[in-house]
Amino acid sequence: MVKLIGSRKLNTAVFISGRGSNLKFLIKYAKKKTSPIEIILVISSNKFAKGLSYAKINKINFLSINYKNKSSAENKILKLLQKKQVKLICLAGFMKILSKKFIGKFEGKILNIHPSLLPKYKGLKTHQRVMDNNEKYSGSTVHLVNNRLDSGKIILQKKIKILKNDNPASLKKRILKIEHEIYPKAINKLLFNY
Ligand code: GRF
């Protein structure tokens, strides 16, 4: 369980692999006086990730990790998280699967955002699969991370209607917009229970 101590903001790390638009909105949220988190570290599995620019602009420490050897990559990350006393991890487009060992060290303290109405459409290519199945609705889910892919406890979910002229690309765009809205809300819900 993640616990707030007094009025101190919670040291938070965001893990990315690419564009980083969720990171951008998490940074915006964390900067608010009323926000319970401070983003003190950004980890990227890709040194060319566009999202790293948000860490640079906002003067947040960042580290891009070579993931060729997963266990040594994770050990490096774990050391840094410990050194920086990170208490909450937000995965935001992080394209690597964390090991059991890693998750065990941060149980109940790792959030992920997924672009579907979980438990439906776990994994990749969600929008294409949603459209192929003629679903009426899709959306996004923020959930805790456990050892099974996209299967941890759901914290917050938002649903949108699929429009007649939607295609996977337009759906992706509309869902990304609601992701930026629900990730901060999910953190509030996790930490303040609202
Ligand atoms: C988001 O759609 C998120 O749900 C998924 O990866 C995408 C990341 O987008 N896990 P961004 O890098 O935050 O722009």
Tab-separated table of C-alpha atoms and ligand atoms in Angstrom:
chain	number	residue	atom	x	y	z
A	1	MET	CA	0.000	0.000	0.000
A	2	VAL	CA	1.174	3.519	-0.748
A	3	LYS	CA	1.076	5.798	2.273
A	4	LEU	CA	1.326	9.548	2.514
A	5	ILE	CA	3.335	10.770	5.449
A	6	GLY	CA	2.324	14.181	6.758
A	7	SER	CA	2.197	16.868	4.115
A	8	ARG	CA	5.261	15.675	2.211
A	9	LYS	CA	4.746	14.854	-1.403
A	10	LEU	CA	5.409	11.275	-2.381
A	11	ASN	CA	8.625	10.635	-4.307
A	12	THR	CA	7.440	9.288	-7.632
A	13	ALA	CA	9.179	7.815	-10.668
A	14	VAL	CA	7.623	7.634	-14.118
A	15	PHE	CA	8.737	4.911	-16.534
A	16	ILE	CA	8.424	5.571	-20.269
A	17	SER	CA	9.590	4.179	-23.595
A	18	GLY	CA	8.391	6.670	-26.187
A	19	ARG	CA	6.283	9.757	-26.756
A	20	GLY	CA	5.661	10.527	-23.089
A	21	SER	CA	2.424	12.475	-23.382
A	22	ASN	CA	1.150	10.900	-20.152
A	23	LEU	CA	4.420	11.886	-18.491
A	24	LYS	CA	3.815	15.458	-19.638
A	25	PHE	CA	0.410	15.546	-17.959
A	26	LEU	CA	1.662	13.798	-14.840
A	27	ILE	CA	4.350	16.463	-14.502
A	28	LYS	CA	1.710	19.188	-14.877
A	29	TYR	CA	-0.383	17.526	-12.179
A	30	ALA	CA	2.563	16.965	-9.829
A	31	LYS	CA	3.430	20.657	-9.994
A	32	LYS	CA	0.101	21.644	-8.462
A	33	LYS	CA	0.300	22.629	-4.830
A	34	THR	CA	-2.476	20.208	-3.952
A	35	SER	CA	-0.908	17.251	-5.740
A	36	PRO	CA	0.253	14.431	-3.441
A	37	ILE	CA	3.204	13.457	-5.645
A	38	GLU	CA	6.508	14.872	-6.780
A	39	ILE	CA	8.094	13.368	-9.859
A	40	ILE	CA	11.738	13.051	-8.980
A	41	LEU	CA	12.842	10.544	-11.582
A	42	VAL	CA	12.065	9.455	-15.126
A	43	ILE	CA	13.260	6.092	-16.371
A	44	SER	CA	13.267	5.285	-20.058
A	45	SER	CA	13.917	1.947	-21.709
A	46	ASN	CA	14.791	3.858	-24.871
A	47	LYS	CA	17.439	6.542	-25.056
A	48	PHE	CA	15.708	8.155	-28.022
A	49	ALA	CA	12.325	8.411	-26.296
A	50	LYS	CA	10.717	11.728	-27.157
A	51	GLY	CA	9.268	11.852	-23.666
A	52	LEU	CA	12.723	12.389	-22.178
A	53	SER	CA	12.488	15.987	-23.360
A	54	TYR	CA	9.779	16.597	-20.719
A	55	ALA	CA	12.180	15.450	-18.016
A	56	LYS	CA	14.880	17.743	-19.400
A	57	ILE	CA	12.623	20.804	-19.735
A	58	ASN	CA	11.335	20.324	-16.211
A	59	LYS	CA	14.753	19.578	-14.745
A	60	ILE	CA	13.766	16.146	-13.521
A	61	ASN	CA	16.493	13.539	-13.113
A	62	PHE	CA	16.269	10.888	-15.776
A	63	LEU	CA	17.993	7.714	-16.758
A	64	SER	CA	17.752	5.770	-19.983
A	65	ILE	CA	18.512	2.159	-19.416
A	66	ASN	CA	19.875	-0.344	-21.874
A	67	TYR	CA	17.500	-3.258	-21.536
A	68	LYS	CA	19.594	-5.837	-23.418
A	69	ASN	CA	20.184	-7.581	-20.129
A	70	LYS	CA	16.882	-7.272	-18.279
A	71	SER	CA	18.070	-8.413	-14.902
A	72	SER	CA	21.024	-6.035	-14.823
A	73	ALA	CA	18.798	-3.213	-16.139
A	74	GLU	CA	16.295	-3.846	-13.357
A	75	ASN	CA	19.021	-4.034	-10.737
A	76	LYS	CA	20.326	-0.648	-11.825
A	77	ILE	CA	16.836	0.818	-11.681
A	78	LEU	CA	16.125	-0.722	-8.274
A	79	LYS	CA	19.318	0.730	-6.833
A	80	LEU	CA	18.421	4.173	-8.075
A	81	LEU	CA	14.844	3.939	-6.823
A	82	GLN	CA	16.125	2.983	-3.415
A	83	LYS	CA	18.717	5.746	-3.374
A	84	LYS	CA	16.108	8.322	-4.303
A	85	GLN	CA	13.549	6.854	-1.907
A	86	VAL	CA	10.920	6.409	-4.566
A	87	LYS	CA	7.592	5.363	-3.095
A	88	LEU	CA	5.366	5.264	-6.170
A	89	ILE	CA	6.032	4.179	-9.758
A	90	CYS	CA	3.840	5.227	-12.665
A	91	LEU	CA	4.269	3.260	-15.868
A	92	ALA	CA	3.316	5.467	-18.787
A	93	GLY	CA	3.863	3.767	-22.098
A	94	PHE	CA	6.686	1.649	-20.663
A	95	MET	CA	7.122	-1.180	-23.155
A	96	LYS	CA	9.003	-3.632	-20.945
A	97	ILE	CA	7.494	-6.233	-18.661
A	98	LEU	CA	8.749	-5.922	-15.100
A	99	SER	CA	9.999	-9.101	-13.451
A	100	LYS	CA	8.294	-10.793	-10.523
A	101	LYS	CA	11.241	-9.804	-8.363
A	102	PHE	CA	10.933	-6.139	-9.303
A	103	ILE	CA	7.183	-6.053	-8.758
A	104	GLY	CA	7.649	-7.850	-5.430
A	105	LYS	CA	9.819	-4.981	-4.181
A	106	PHE	CA	7.123	-2.412	-5.031
A	107	GLU	CA	3.977	-4.390	-4.468
A	108	GLY	CA	0.877	-2.202	-4.571
A	109	LYS	CA	3.046	0.774	-5.519
A	110	ILE	CA	3.206	0.470	-9.288
A	111	LEU	CA	0.482	1.944	-11.468
A	112	ASN	CA	-0.006	1.445	-15.194
A	113	ILE	CA	-2.282	3.018	-17.761
A	114	HIS	CA	-3.723	0.854	-20.490
A	115	PRO	CA	-5.780	2.010	-23.477
A	116	SER	CA	-8.763	-0.315	-23.129
A	117	LEU	CA	-11.572	-1.142	-20.757
A	118	LEU	CA	-9.743	-3.835	-18.815
A	119	PRO	CA	-10.146	-6.727	-18.275
A	120	LYS	CA	-10.983	-6.580	-21.975
A	121	TYR	CA	-8.202	-6.202	-24.528
A	122	LYS	CA	-5.067	-6.739	-22.516
A	123	GLY	CA	-1.785	-6.467	-24.385
A	124	LEU	CA	-1.002	-4.672	-27.638
A	125	LYS	CA	-2.986	-3.451	-30.665
A	126	THR	CA	-6.016	-2.784	-28.500
A	127	HIS	CA	-7.750	-0.261	-30.766
A	128	GLN	CA	-7.543	-2.483	-33.832
A	129	ARG	CA	-8.957	-5.439	-31.902
A	130	VAL	CA	-11.718	-3.320	-30.389
A	131	MET	CA	-12.766	-2.097	-33.835
A	132	ASP	CA	-12.507	-5.578	-35.374
A	133	ASN	CA	-14.930	-6.817	-32.746
A	134	ASN	CA	-17.389	-3.984	-33.416
A	135	GLU	CA	-17.377	-2.900	-29.798
A	136	LYS	CA	-19.679	-0.043	-28.867
A	137	TYR	CA	-17.371	1.365	-26.225
A	138	SER	CA	-13.712	1.575	-25.426
A	139	GLY	CA	-11.670	3.630	-23.001
A	140	SER	CA	-8.725	3.566	-20.691
A	141	THR	CA	-7.867	1.997	-17.370
A	142	VAL	CA	-5.413	2.828	-14.615
A	143	HIS	CA	-4.550	-0.249	-12.588
A	144	LEU	CA	-2.053	-1.567	-10.091
A	145	VAL	CA	0.611	-3.805	-11.574
A	146	ASN	CA	0.810	-7.438	-10.551
A	147	ASN	CA	2.560	-10.431	-12.060
A	148	ARG	CA	0.009	-10.972	-14.788
A	149	LEU	CA	-0.075	-8.620	-17.776
A	150	ASP	CA	-2.629	-5.791	-17.437
A	151	SER	CA	-4.430	-7.729	-14.708
A	152	GLY	CA	-3.892	-5.866	-11.424
A	153	LYS	CA	-6.574	-4.146	-9.380
A	154	ILE	CA	-8.416	-1.492	-11.349
A	155	ILE	CA	-8.169	1.963	-9.783
A	156	LEU	CA	-10.010	4.055	-12.347
A	157	GLN	CA	-11.532	3.573	-15.736
A	158	LYS	CA	-13.181	5.894	-18.229
A	159	LYS	CA	-15.367	4.788	-21.047
A	160	ILE	CA	-16.056	6.510	-24.384
A	161	LYS	CA	-18.469	5.662	-27.123
A	162	ILE	CA	-16.998	4.493	-30.401
A	163	LEU	CA	-18.214	6.777	-33.167
A	164	LYS	CA	-19.536	5.608	-36.522
A	165	ASN	CA	-16.610	7.020	-38.429
A	166	ASP	CA	-13.928	6.042	-35.913
A	167	ASN	CA	-10.904	4.056	-37.027
A	168	PRO	CA	-8.108	2.661	-34.825
A	169	ALA	CA	-6.092	5.868	-35.239
A	170	SER	CA	-8.936	8.250	-34.340
A	171	LEU	CA	-9.948	6.066	-31.417
A	172	LYS	CA	-6.374	6.010	-30.168
A	173	LYS	CA	-6.264	9.800	-30.303
A	174	ARG	CA	-9.513	10.249	-28.399
A	175	ILE	CA	-8.530	7.688	-25.789
A	176	LEU	CA	-5.130	9.295	-25.255
A	177	LYS	CA	-6.955	12.509	-24.350
A	178	ILE	CA	-8.934	10.801	-21.602
A	179	GLU	CA	-5.773	9.073	-20.377
A	180	HIS	CA	-4.255	12.453	-19.607
A	181	GLU	CA	-7.305	13.204	-17.512
A	182	ILE	CA	-7.663	9.925	-15.624
A	183	TYR	CA	-4.071	9.187	-14.666
A	184	PRO	CA	-3.862	12.082	-12.175
A	185	LYS	CA	-7.371	11.295	-10.936
A	186	ALA	CA	-6.391	7.676	-10.363
A	187	ILE	CA	-3.397	8.768	-8.291
A	188	ASN	CA	-5.676	10.927	-6.155
A	189	LYS	CA	-8.017	7.996	-5.775
A	190	LEU	CA	-5.219	5.651	-4.770
A	191	LEU	CA	-3.744	8.073	-2.249
A	192	PHE	CA	-6.771	9.912	-0.892
A	193	ASN	CA	-9.456	7.400	-1.715
A	194	TYR	CA	-11.424	9.792	-3.910
B	1	GRF	C1	-0.776	5.139	-23.835
B	1	GRF	O1	-1.818	4.953	-24.741
B	1	GRF	C2	-0.857	4.147	-22.704
B	1	GRF	O2	-2.152	3.740	-22.406
B	1	GRF	C3	-0.097	2.968	-23.256
B	1	GRF	O3	0.953	3.531	-23.995
B	1	GRF	C4	0.566	4.830	-24.464
B	1	GRF	C5	1.651	5.772	-24.021
B	1	GRF	O4	1.499	7.049	-24.577
B	1	GRF	N1	0.334	2.099	-22.187
B	1	GRF	P1	2.467	8.224	-24.124
B	1	GRF	O5	3.901	7.745	-24.340
B	1	GRF	O6	2.200	8.523	-22.700
B	1	GRF	O7	2.134	9.387	-25.031
